[in-house]
Amino acid sequence: MPTSVTRIFAAQKQAEDLAQVASEILPLDEVSVAVSETKPDDPLWRVDIYAGPNITPANLEREVRAALGQKIAGLDVQSEVIEDADWVAASLAGLDPVPAGRFLVHGAHDAGRVPKNAHGIQVEAALAFGTGHHGTTKGCLMAFDGLLKQTRPRKILDLGTGTGVLAIAAAKALGHGVLGSDIDRTSVTIARANAALNRVADRVRIVHANGLGHPYIRGNSPYDLVFANILAGPLVRLAPGIARSVRLGGHVILSGLLTHQERQVRAAYRTQGLLPVKKRVLDNWVTLTLRRGPV
């Protein structure tokens, strides 16, 4: 299925800020936003804004320019249609496997390089957020690896699952069912495909949901562990709902926030009785492990 994409090129800090703003204010439904390096050691980073087949590249760019206004004045902005198959082939080509504790995220070209003592997670799609090559996904995997040394959570929710990496990791490490959700239908499709690719489709259920309102999400709470690898704005807005979804003594692993956003996110969760027990910073992205205590 063809997908429209608008790309904005900017320095790292500006690109990260633009991705945050775009994810919060774009008026379009089912828009995915990702930020990444253009190539190693290049000062320019890239913000990719994807929309489904019902919007043309020209209309997508028009919406992006209207939403971001002066924030992107003078920046290189490009829009085009991409075919899923072509994008998938290009997205992971040449990328090295990503180790994160007991996990190794890789493409098909590195399937033979997974150590026997590691949980290999094969990812072949990048139209959804989270291939493991980004500091947020790797940070969450490392946080989860650390948490598994202390506890074995039974009920797990991966909120904003993207490619499904975290849900797949949990299903592989623990051997039981995991629930994932995403607001973006493309991400839901990709996460389900990746679960099947990794032979955990019978243990990973992915639902299309906006926030925590889906009946299946509500019906399975409270959870022992909630992953929320999204962005700082949604993390703050969802703090009360996430707190209600976690059992007393349960954990939340948060990422998608930059170092300068950490204080705001911590405060939002502290007021809900979720206190930090571990922090990791990778490439200016923060991952927090929180534990729910009494408010």
PDB file of C-alpha atoms in Angstrom:
ATOM      1  CA  MET A   1       0.000   0.000   0.000  1.00  0.00           C
ATOM      2  CA  PRO A   2       1.496   3.385  -0.958  1.00  0.00           C
ATOM      3  CA  THR A   3       2.198   5.828   1.850  1.00  0.00           C
ATOM      4  CA  SER A   4       2.690   9.593   1.723  1.00  0.00           C
ATOM      5  CA  VAL A   5       5.650  10.982   3.632  1.00  0.00           C
ATOM      6  CA  THR A   6       6.856  14.509   4.329  1.00  0.00           C
ATOM      7  CA  ARG A   7      10.476  14.801   5.451  1.00  0.00           C
ATOM      8  CA  ILE A   8      11.976  17.758   7.298  1.00  0.00           C
ATOM      9  CA  PHE A   9      15.756  18.085   7.594  1.00  0.00           C
ATOM     10  CA  ALA A  10      17.209  19.948  10.576  1.00  0.00           C
ATOM     11  CA  ALA A  11      19.905  19.801  13.244  1.00  0.00           C
ATOM     12  CA  GLN A  12      19.375  17.109  15.883  1.00  0.00           C
ATOM     13  CA  LYS A  13      17.859  19.255  18.647  1.00  0.00           C
ATOM     14  CA  GLN A  14      15.565  21.089  16.242  1.00  0.00           C
ATOM     15  CA  ALA A  15      14.509  17.832  14.578  1.00  0.00           C
ATOM     16  CA  GLU A  16      13.672  16.263  17.936  1.00  0.00           C
ATOM     17  CA  ASP A  17      11.641  19.296  18.955  1.00  0.00           C
ATOM     18  CA  LEU A  18       9.813  19.344  15.615  1.00  0.00           C
ATOM     19  CA  ALA A  19       8.914  15.666  15.957  1.00  0.00           C
ATOM     20  CA  GLN A  20       7.494  16.346  19.404  1.00  0.00           C
ATOM     21  CA  VAL A  21       5.410  19.287  18.192  1.00  0.00           C
ATOM     22  CA  ALA A  22       4.235  17.519  15.040  1.00  0.00           C
ATOM     23  CA  SER A  23       2.999  14.500  16.969  1.00  0.00           C
ATOM     24  CA  GLU A  24       0.928  16.736  19.229  1.00  0.00           C
ATOM     25  CA  ILE A  25      -0.633  19.300  16.906  1.00  0.00           C
ATOM     26  CA  LEU A  26      -1.015  17.782  13.444  1.00  0.00           C
ATOM     27  CA  PRO A  27      -4.768  17.719  12.710  1.00  0.00           C
ATOM     28  CA  LEU A  28      -4.651  14.626  10.502  1.00  0.00           C
ATOM     29  CA  ASP A  29      -5.866  11.232  11.700  1.00  0.00           C
ATOM     30  CA  GLU A  30      -3.517   8.273  11.682  1.00  0.00           C
ATOM     31  CA  VAL A  31      -0.262  10.181  11.247  1.00  0.00           C
ATOM     32  CA  SER A  32       3.015   8.617  12.359  1.00  0.00           C
ATOM     33  CA  VAL A  33       6.066  10.699  13.242  1.00  0.00           C
ATOM     34  CA  ALA A  34       9.652   9.457  13.513  1.00  0.00           C
ATOM     35  CA  VAL A  35      12.998  11.198  13.926  1.00  0.00           C
ATOM     36  CA  SER A  36      16.374   9.741  12.953  1.00  0.00           C
ATOM     37  CA  GLU A  37      19.884  10.473  11.741  1.00  0.00           C
ATOM     38  CA  THR A  38      20.228  10.871   7.987  1.00  0.00           C
ATOM     39  CA  LYS A  39      23.529   9.000   8.165  1.00  0.00           C
ATOM     40  CA  PRO A  40      26.314   8.571  10.752  1.00  0.00           C
ATOM     41  CA  ASP A  41      28.258  11.739  11.554  1.00  0.00           C
ATOM     42  CA  ASP A  42      25.943  13.927   9.441  1.00  0.00           C
ATOM     43  CA  PRO A  43      24.807  17.000  11.437  1.00  0.00           C
ATOM     44  CA  LEU A  44      21.419  16.914   9.700  1.00  0.00           C
ATOM     45  CA  TRP A  45      18.665  14.781  11.191  1.00  0.00           C
ATOM     46  CA  ARG A  46      15.362  13.901   9.549  1.00  0.00           C
ATOM     47  CA  VAL A  47      11.770  14.082  10.747  1.00  0.00           C
ATOM     48  CA  ASP A  48       9.544  11.673   8.808  1.00  0.00           C
ATOM     49  CA  ILE A  49       5.794  12.308   8.904  1.00  0.00           C
ATOM     50  CA  TYR A  50       3.766   9.486   7.391  1.00  0.00           C
ATOM     51  CA  ALA A  51       0.098   9.420   6.383  1.00  0.00           C
ATOM     52  CA  GLY A  52      -2.035   6.711   4.811  1.00  0.00           C
ATOM     53  CA  PRO A  53      -2.995   6.279   1.159  1.00  0.00           C
ATOM     54  CA  ASN A  54      -5.983   8.628   1.366  1.00  0.00           C
ATOM     55  CA  ILE A  55      -3.841  11.776   1.459  1.00  0.00           C
ATOM     56  CA  THR A  56      -1.517  12.932  -1.304  1.00  0.00           C
ATOM     57  CA  PRO A  57       2.050  14.091  -0.572  1.00  0.00           C
ATOM     58  CA  ALA A  58       1.087  17.646  -1.561  1.00  0.00           C
ATOM     59  CA  ASN A  59      -1.843  17.700   0.869  1.00  0.00           C
ATOM     60  CA  LEU A  60       0.259  16.164   3.626  1.00  0.00           C
ATOM     61  CA  GLU A  61       2.970  18.787   3.176  1.00  0.00           C
ATOM     62  CA  ARG A  62       0.325  21.526   3.166  1.00  0.00           C
ATOM     63  CA  GLU A  63      -1.005  20.273   6.523  1.00  0.00           C
ATOM     64  CA  VAL A  64       2.515  19.999   7.943  1.00  0.00           C
ATOM     65  CA  ARG A  65       3.433  23.536   6.879  1.00  0.00           C
ATOM     66  CA  ALA A  66       0.161  24.907   8.263  1.00  0.00           C
ATOM     67  CA  ALA A  67       0.701  23.161  11.593  1.00  0.00           C
ATOM     68  CA  LEU A  68       4.397  23.964  12.068  1.00  0.00           C
ATOM     69  CA  GLY A  69       4.468  27.409  10.439  1.00  0.00           C
ATOM     70  CA  GLN A  70       7.570  29.427  11.227  1.00  0.00           C
ATOM     71  CA  LYS A  71       9.159  26.492  13.042  1.00  0.00           C
ATOM     72  CA  ILE A  72      10.172  25.038   9.670  1.00  0.00           C
ATOM     73  CA  ALA A  73      10.822  28.300   7.800  1.00  0.00           C
ATOM     74  CA  GLY A  74      14.018  27.975   5.791  1.00  0.00           C
ATOM     75  CA  LEU A  75      14.323  24.212   6.336  1.00  0.00           C
ATOM     76  CA  ASP A  76      14.528  21.624   3.582  1.00  0.00           C
ATOM     77  CA  VAL A  77      11.084  19.963   3.337  1.00  0.00           C
ATOM     78  CA  GLN A  78      10.447  17.124   0.881  1.00  0.00           C
ATOM     79  CA  SER A  79       7.335  15.047   0.189  1.00  0.00           C
ATOM     80  CA  GLU A  80       6.766  11.911  -1.830  1.00  0.00           C
ATOM     81  CA  VAL A  81       4.852   8.643  -2.126  1.00  0.00           C
ATOM     82  CA  ILE A  82       6.701   5.507  -1.058  1.00  0.00           C
ATOM     83  CA  GLU A  83       5.778   1.896  -1.624  1.00  0.00           C
ATOM     84  CA  ASP A  84       5.797  -0.212   1.535  1.00  0.00           C
ATOM     85  CA  ALA A  85       7.887  -2.975  -0.011  1.00  0.00           C
ATOM     86  CA  ASP A  86      10.556  -0.559  -1.233  1.00  0.00           C
ATOM     87  CA  TRP A  87      10.702   1.246   2.108  1.00  0.00           C
ATOM     88  CA  VAL A  88      10.931  -1.937   4.110  1.00  0.00           C
ATOM     89  CA  ALA A  89      13.827  -3.180   2.002  1.00  0.00           C
ATOM     90  CA  ALA A  90      15.711   0.083   2.401  1.00  0.00           C
ATOM     91  CA  SER A  91      14.930   0.769   6.042  1.00  0.00           C
ATOM     92  CA  LEU A  92      17.131  -1.850   7.696  1.00  0.00           C
ATOM     93  CA  ALA A  93      19.620  -2.559   4.938  1.00  0.00           C
ATOM     94  CA  GLY A  94      23.141  -2.118   6.240  1.00  0.00           C
ATOM     95  CA  LEU A  95      22.082  -1.534   9.848  1.00  0.00           C
ATOM     96  CA  ASP A  96      23.952  -3.554  12.440  1.00  0.00           C
ATOM     97  CA  PRO A  97      22.100  -5.704  14.985  1.00  0.00           C
ATOM     98  CA  VAL A  98      21.274  -3.856  18.200  1.00  0.00           C
ATOM     99  CA  PRO A  99      22.154  -5.640  21.470  1.00  0.00           C
ATOM    100  CA  ALA A 100      20.160  -4.669  24.559  1.00  0.00           C
ATOM    101  CA  GLY A 101      20.812  -6.934  27.494  1.00  0.00           C
ATOM    102  CA  ARG A 102      19.460 -10.393  26.680  1.00  0.00           C
ATOM    103  CA  PHE A 103      17.818  -9.083  23.493  1.00  0.00           C
ATOM    104  CA  LEU A 104      19.195  -8.561  19.992  1.00  0.00           C
ATOM    105  CA  VAL A 105      17.145  -6.619  17.428  1.00  0.00           C
ATOM    106  CA  HIS A 106      18.102  -7.445  13.852  1.00  0.00           C
ATOM    107  CA  GLY A 107      16.991  -7.643  10.241  1.00  0.00           C
ATOM    108  CA  ALA A 108      16.721 -10.785   8.137  1.00  0.00           C
ATOM    109  CA  HIS A 109      20.269 -10.242   6.860  1.00  0.00           C
ATOM    110  CA  ASP A 110      21.600 -10.807  10.407  1.00  0.00           C
ATOM    111  CA  ALA A 111      19.328 -13.643  11.529  1.00  0.00           C
ATOM    112  CA  GLY A 112      22.326 -15.967  11.669  1.00  0.00           C
ATOM    113  CA  ARG A 113      24.219 -13.700  14.059  1.00  0.00           C
ATOM    114  CA  VAL A 114      21.924 -14.119  17.084  1.00  0.00           C
ATOM    115  CA  PRO A 115      23.820 -15.740  19.991  1.00  0.00           C
ATOM    116  CA  LYS A 116      22.240 -18.858  21.477  1.00  0.00           C
ATOM    117  CA  ASN A 117      21.773 -17.134  24.828  1.00  0.00           C
ATOM    118  CA  ALA A 118      19.973 -14.099  23.346  1.00  0.00           C
ATOM    119  CA  HIS A 119      16.372 -13.467  22.379  1.00  0.00           C
ATOM    120  CA  GLY A 120      16.545 -12.425  18.734  1.00  0.00           C
ATOM    121  CA  ILE A 121      13.872  -9.999  17.566  1.00  0.00           C
ATOM    122  CA  GLN A 122      13.653  -9.724  13.803  1.00  0.00           C
ATOM    123  CA  VAL A 123      12.164  -6.478  12.505  1.00  0.00           C
ATOM    124  CA  GLU A 124      11.519  -5.917   8.834  1.00  0.00           C
ATOM    125  CA  ALA A 125       9.374  -2.774   8.780  1.00  0.00           C
ATOM    126  CA  ALA A 126      10.087   0.849   9.618  1.00  0.00           C
ATOM    127  CA  LEU A 127       6.836   2.586   8.738  1.00  0.00           C
ATOM    128  CA  ALA A 128       6.016   2.221  12.414  1.00  0.00           C
ATOM    129  CA  PHE A 129       8.194   3.629  15.163  1.00  0.00           C
ATOM    130  CA  GLY A 130      10.658   1.345  16.921  1.00  0.00           C
ATOM    131  CA  THR A 131      13.239  -0.735  15.079  1.00  0.00           C
ATOM    132  CA  GLY A 132      15.622  -0.894  18.041  1.00  0.00           C
ATOM    133  CA  HIS A 133      18.074   1.437  16.301  1.00  0.00           C
ATOM    134  CA  HIS A 134      16.714   4.396  18.247  1.00  0.00           C
ATOM    135  CA  GLY A 135      17.709   5.313  21.794  1.00  0.00           C
ATOM    136  CA  THR A 136      14.138   5.015  23.085  1.00  0.00           C
ATOM    137  CA  THR A 137      13.477   1.446  21.963  1.00  0.00           C
ATOM    138  CA  LYS A 138      16.918   0.246  22.992  1.00  0.00           C
ATOM    139  CA  GLY A 139      16.525   2.046  26.323  1.00  0.00           C
ATOM    140  CA  CYS A 140      13.216   0.275  26.973  1.00  0.00           C
ATOM    141  CA  LEU A 141      14.723  -3.114  26.135  1.00  0.00           C
ATOM    142  CA  MET A 142      17.630  -2.478  28.501  1.00  0.00           C
ATOM    143  CA  ALA A 143      15.247  -1.329  31.224  1.00  0.00           C
ATOM    144  CA  PHE A 144      13.123  -4.451  30.716  1.00  0.00           C
ATOM    145  CA  ASP A 145      16.227  -6.653  30.841  1.00  0.00           C
ATOM    146  CA  GLY A 146      17.148  -5.073  34.170  1.00  0.00           C
ATOM    147  CA  LEU A 147      13.641  -5.463  35.549  1.00  0.00           C
ATOM    148  CA  LEU A 148      13.585  -9.165  34.666  1.00  0.00           C
ATOM    149  CA  LYS A 149      16.483  -9.695  37.059  1.00  0.00           C
ATOM    150  CA  GLN A 150      14.150  -8.667  39.899  1.00  0.00           C
ATOM    151  CA  THR A 151      10.643  -9.754  38.906  1.00  0.00           C
ATOM    152  CA  ARG A 152       8.636 -11.739  36.351  1.00  0.00           C
ATOM    153  CA  PRO A 153       5.605  -9.664  35.368  1.00  0.00           C
ATOM    154  CA  ARG A 154       2.565 -11.674  34.275  1.00  0.00           C
ATOM    155  CA  LYS A 155       0.245  -9.082  32.758  1.00  0.00           C
ATOM    156  CA  ILE A 156       1.938  -6.673  30.340  1.00  0.00           C
ATOM    157  CA  LEU A 157       0.676  -3.807  28.181  1.00  0.00           C
ATOM    158  CA  ASP A 158       2.799  -2.227  25.435  1.00  0.00           C
ATOM    159  CA  LEU A 159       1.097   1.134  24.869  1.00  0.00           C
ATOM    160  CA  GLY A 160       2.052   2.680  21.515  1.00  0.00           C
ATOM    161  CA  THR A 161       3.662  -0.541  20.328  1.00  0.00           C
ATOM    162  CA  GLY A 162       4.969   0.743  16.967  1.00  0.00           C
ATOM    163  CA  THR A 163       6.739  -2.197  15.317  1.00  0.00           C
ATOM    164  CA  GLY A 164       5.857  -4.431  18.281  1.00  0.00           C
ATOM    165  CA  VAL A 165       9.461  -4.872  19.432  1.00  0.00           C
ATOM    166  CA  LEU A 166       8.730  -4.493  23.156  1.00  0.00           C
ATOM    167  CA  ALA A 167       5.677  -6.754  23.103  1.00  0.00           C
ATOM    168  CA  ILE A 168       7.643  -9.374  21.161  1.00  0.00           C
ATOM    169  CA  ALA A 169      10.549  -9.092  23.623  1.00  0.00           C
ATOM    170  CA  ALA A 170       8.197  -9.660  26.562  1.00  0.00           C
ATOM    171  CA  ALA A 171       6.510 -12.632  24.902  1.00  0.00           C
ATOM    172  CA  LYS A 172       9.872 -14.240  24.114  1.00  0.00           C
ATOM    173  CA  ALA A 173      11.412 -13.620  27.524  1.00  0.00           C
ATOM    174  CA  LEU A 174       8.401 -14.655  29.595  1.00  0.00           C
ATOM    175  CA  GLY A 175       6.593 -17.173  27.407  1.00  0.00           C
ATOM    176  CA  HIS A 176       3.068 -15.854  28.004  1.00  0.00           C
ATOM    177  CA  GLY A 177       0.576 -13.445  26.507  1.00  0.00           C
ATOM    178  CA  VAL A 178       1.261  -9.735  26.004  1.00  0.00           C
ATOM    179  CA  LEU A 179      -1.132  -7.004  24.877  1.00  0.00           C
ATOM    180  CA  GLY A 180       0.043  -4.204  22.577  1.00  0.00           C
ATOM    181  CA  SER A 181      -1.831  -1.218  21.195  1.00  0.00           C
ATOM    182  CA  ASP A 182      -1.286   1.654  18.807  1.00  0.00           C
ATOM    183  CA  ILE A 183      -3.279   4.631  17.554  1.00  0.00           C
ATOM    184  CA  ASP A 184      -1.867   4.120  14.053  1.00  0.00           C
ATOM    185  CA  ARG A 185      -3.415   1.360  11.916  1.00  0.00           C
ATOM    186  CA  THR A 186      -0.203   0.926   9.927  1.00  0.00           C
ATOM    187  CA  SER A 187       1.673   0.241  13.153  1.00  0.00           C
ATOM    188  CA  VAL A 188      -0.942  -2.307  14.211  1.00  0.00           C
ATOM    189  CA  THR A 189      -0.560  -4.164  10.916  1.00  0.00           C
ATOM    190  CA  ILE A 190       3.240  -4.095  11.108  1.00  0.00           C
ATOM    191  CA  ALA A 191       3.353  -5.163  14.760  1.00  0.00           C
ATOM    192  CA  ARG A 192       1.110  -8.148  14.028  1.00  0.00           C
ATOM    193  CA  ALA A 193       3.294  -9.120  11.073  1.00  0.00           C
ATOM    194  CA  ASN A 194       6.444  -8.855  13.188  1.00  0.00           C
ATOM    195  CA  ALA A 195       4.869 -10.980  15.928  1.00  0.00           C
ATOM    196  CA  ALA A 196       4.175 -13.668  13.334  1.00  0.00           C
ATOM    197  CA  LEU A 197       7.694 -13.304  11.906  1.00  0.00           C
ATOM    198  CA  ASN A 198       9.108 -13.904  15.391  1.00  0.00           C
ATOM    199  CA  ARG A 199       6.762 -16.860  16.017  1.00  0.00           C
ATOM    200  CA  VAL A 200       4.946 -15.265  18.939  1.00  0.00           C
ATOM    201  CA  ALA A 201       1.669 -14.363  17.203  1.00  0.00           C
ATOM    202  CA  ASP A 202      -0.121 -16.771  19.553  1.00  0.00           C
ATOM    203  CA  ARG A 203       1.177 -14.782  22.550  1.00  0.00           C
ATOM    204  CA  VAL A 204       1.027 -11.193  21.268  1.00  0.00           C
ATOM    205  CA  ARG A 205      -2.322  -9.501  20.731  1.00  0.00           C
ATOM    206  CA  ILE A 206      -2.230  -6.061  19.050  1.00  0.00           C
ATOM    207  CA  VAL A 207      -5.288  -3.793  19.100  1.00  0.00           C
ATOM    208  CA  HIS A 208      -5.994  -0.468  17.415  1.00  0.00           C
ATOM    209  CA  ALA A 209      -6.641   1.988  20.236  1.00  0.00           C
ATOM    210  CA  ASN A 210      -6.334   5.637  21.170  1.00  0.00           C
ATOM    211  CA  GLY A 211      -4.904   5.737  24.666  1.00  0.00           C
ATOM    212  CA  LEU A 212      -6.276   3.360  27.275  1.00  0.00           C
ATOM    213  CA  GLY A 213      -9.963   3.422  26.368  1.00  0.00           C
ATOM    214  CA  HIS A 214     -10.131   0.169  24.386  1.00  0.00           C
ATOM    215  CA  PRO A 215     -12.409  -2.376  26.131  1.00  0.00           C
ATOM    216  CA  TYR A 216      -9.750  -5.075  25.915  1.00  0.00           C
ATOM    217  CA  ILE A 217      -7.154  -2.809  27.558  1.00  0.00           C
ATOM    218  CA  ARG A 218      -9.544  -1.833  30.342  1.00  0.00           C
ATOM    219  CA  GLY A 219     -10.785  -5.383  30.805  1.00  0.00           C
ATOM    220  CA  ASN A 220      -7.297  -6.792  31.368  1.00  0.00           C
ATOM    221  CA  SER A 221      -6.068  -4.182  33.849  1.00  0.00           C
ATOM    222  CA  PRO A 222      -4.425  -3.831  36.267  1.00  0.00           C
ATOM    223  CA  TYR A 223      -1.097  -4.723  34.698  1.00  0.00           C
ATOM    224  CA  ASP A 224       2.163  -5.769  36.309  1.00  0.00           C
ATOM    225  CA  LEU A 225       4.095  -3.806  33.674  1.00  0.00           C
ATOM    226  CA  VAL A 226       3.193  -1.098  31.177  1.00  0.00           C
ATOM    227  CA  PHE A 227       5.557   0.006  28.419  1.00  0.00           C
ATOM    228  CA  ALA A 228       4.882   3.505  27.051  1.00  0.00           C
ATOM    229  CA  ASN A 229       7.479   4.434  24.439  1.00  0.00           C
ATOM    230  CA  ILE A 230       5.763   7.466  22.947  1.00  0.00           C
ATOM    231  CA  LEU A 231       6.561  11.192  23.292  1.00  0.00           C
ATOM    232  CA  ALA A 232       6.642  13.543  26.272  1.00  0.00           C
ATOM    233  CA  GLY A 233       3.331  15.322  25.582  1.00  0.00           C
ATOM    234  CA  PRO A 234       1.239  12.145  25.339  1.00  0.00           C
ATOM    235  CA  LEU A 235       3.136  10.649  28.285  1.00  0.00           C
ATOM    236  CA  VAL A 236       2.087  13.567  30.483  1.00  0.00           C
ATOM    237  CA  ARG A 237      -1.539  13.458  29.296  1.00  0.00           C
ATOM    238  CA  LEU A 238      -1.790   9.712  29.817  1.00  0.00           C
ATOM    239  CA  ALA A 239      -0.184   9.684  33.284  1.00  0.00           C
ATOM    240  CA  PRO A 240      -3.466   9.342  35.262  1.00  0.00           C
ATOM    241  CA  GLY A 241      -4.757   6.564  33.016  1.00  0.00           C
ATOM    242  CA  ILE A 242      -1.473   4.673  33.009  1.00  0.00           C
ATOM    243  CA  ALA A 243      -1.293   4.888  36.807  1.00  0.00           C
ATOM    244  CA  ARG A 244      -4.805   3.464  37.129  1.00  0.00           C
ATOM    245  CA  SER A 245      -3.822   0.614  34.808  1.00  0.00           C
ATOM    246  CA  VAL A 246      -0.871  -0.550  36.922  1.00  0.00           C
ATOM    247  CA  ARG A 247      -1.307  -2.650  40.030  1.00  0.00           C
ATOM    248  CA  LEU A 248       0.168  -1.513  43.334  1.00  0.00           C
ATOM    249  CA  GLY A 249       3.820  -2.558  43.239  1.00  0.00           C
ATOM    250  CA  GLY A 250       3.757  -2.829  39.447  1.00  0.00           C
ATOM    251  CA  HIS A 251       6.113  -1.054  37.068  1.00  0.00           C
ATOM    252  CA  VAL A 252       6.008   1.348  34.135  1.00  0.00           C
ATOM    253  CA  ILE A 253       8.813   1.765  31.602  1.00  0.00           C
ATOM    254  CA  LEU A 254       8.596   5.155  29.897  1.00  0.00           C
ATOM    255  CA  SER A 255      10.564   6.543  26.985  1.00  0.00           C
ATOM    256  CA  GLY A 256      10.242   8.976  24.115  1.00  0.00           C
ATOM    257  CA  LEU A 257      11.255  11.945  26.253  1.00  0.00           C
ATOM    258  CA  LEU A 258      14.334  14.096  25.828  1.00  0.00           C
ATOM    259  CA  THR A 259      16.566  15.080  28.726  1.00  0.00           C
ATOM    260  CA  HIS A 260      15.053  18.568  28.962  1.00  0.00           C
ATOM    261  CA  GLN A 261      11.553  17.035  29.235  1.00  0.00           C
ATOM    262  CA  GLU A 262      12.390  14.612  32.040  1.00  0.00           C
ATOM    263  CA  ARG A 263      11.401  16.880  34.927  1.00  0.00           C
ATOM    264  CA  GLN A 264       7.910  17.502  33.519  1.00  0.00           C
ATOM    265  CA  VAL A 265       7.274  13.808  32.864  1.00  0.00           C
ATOM    266  CA  ARG A 266       8.612  12.731  36.276  1.00  0.00           C
ATOM    267  CA  ALA A 267       6.352  15.253  37.997  1.00  0.00           C
ATOM    268  CA  ALA A 268       3.259  14.047  36.125  1.00  0.00           C
ATOM    269  CA  TYR A 269       3.842  10.472  37.269  1.00  0.00           C
ATOM    270  CA  ARG A 270       4.981  11.317  40.774  1.00  0.00           C
ATOM    271  CA  THR A 271       1.603  12.886  41.527  1.00  0.00           C
ATOM    272  CA  GLN A 272       0.023   9.578  40.470  1.00  0.00           C
ATOM    273  CA  GLY A 273       2.146   7.544  42.876  1.00  0.00           C
ATOM    274  CA  LEU A 274       4.638   6.297  40.272  1.00  0.00           C
ATOM    275  CA  LEU A 275       8.186   6.858  41.489  1.00  0.00           C
ATOM    276  CA  PRO A 276      11.436   6.360  39.522  1.00  0.00           C
ATOM    277  CA  VAL A 277      13.639   3.415  40.380  1.00  0.00           C
ATOM    278  CA  LYS A 278      15.986   3.527  37.374  1.00  0.00           C
ATOM    279  CA  LYS A 279      17.012   5.968  34.655  1.00  0.00           C
ATOM    280  CA  ARG A 280      18.919   5.505  31.403  1.00  0.00           C
ATOM    281  CA  VAL A 281      19.992   8.102  28.834  1.00  0.00           C
ATOM    282  CA  LEU A 282      20.902   7.110  25.275  1.00  0.00           C
ATOM    283  CA  ASP A 283      21.592   9.758  22.627  1.00  0.00           C
ATOM    284  CA  ASN A 284      19.784  12.421  24.712  1.00  0.00           C
ATOM    285  CA  TRP A 285      16.671  10.205  25.056  1.00  0.00           C
ATOM    286  CA  VAL A 286      15.624   9.256  28.581  1.00  0.00           C
ATOM    287  CA  THR A 287      14.115   5.935  29.663  1.00  0.00           C
ATOM    288  CA  LEU A 288      12.540   5.797  33.120  1.00  0.00           C
ATOM    289  CA  THR A 289      11.543   2.724  35.102  1.00  0.00           C
ATOM    290  CA  LEU A 290       8.857   3.640  37.642  1.00  0.00           C
ATOM    291  CA  ARG A 291       7.175   1.672  40.418  1.00  0.00           C
ATOM    292  CA  ARG A 292       3.655   2.305  41.638  1.00  0.00           C
ATOM    293  CA  GLY A 293       3.324   2.910  45.353  1.00  0.00           C
ATOM    294  CA  PRO A 294       0.483   4.376  47.400  1.00  0.00           C
ATOM    295  CA  VAL A 295      -0.460   7.954  46.442  1.00  0.00           C
TER     296      VAL A 295
END
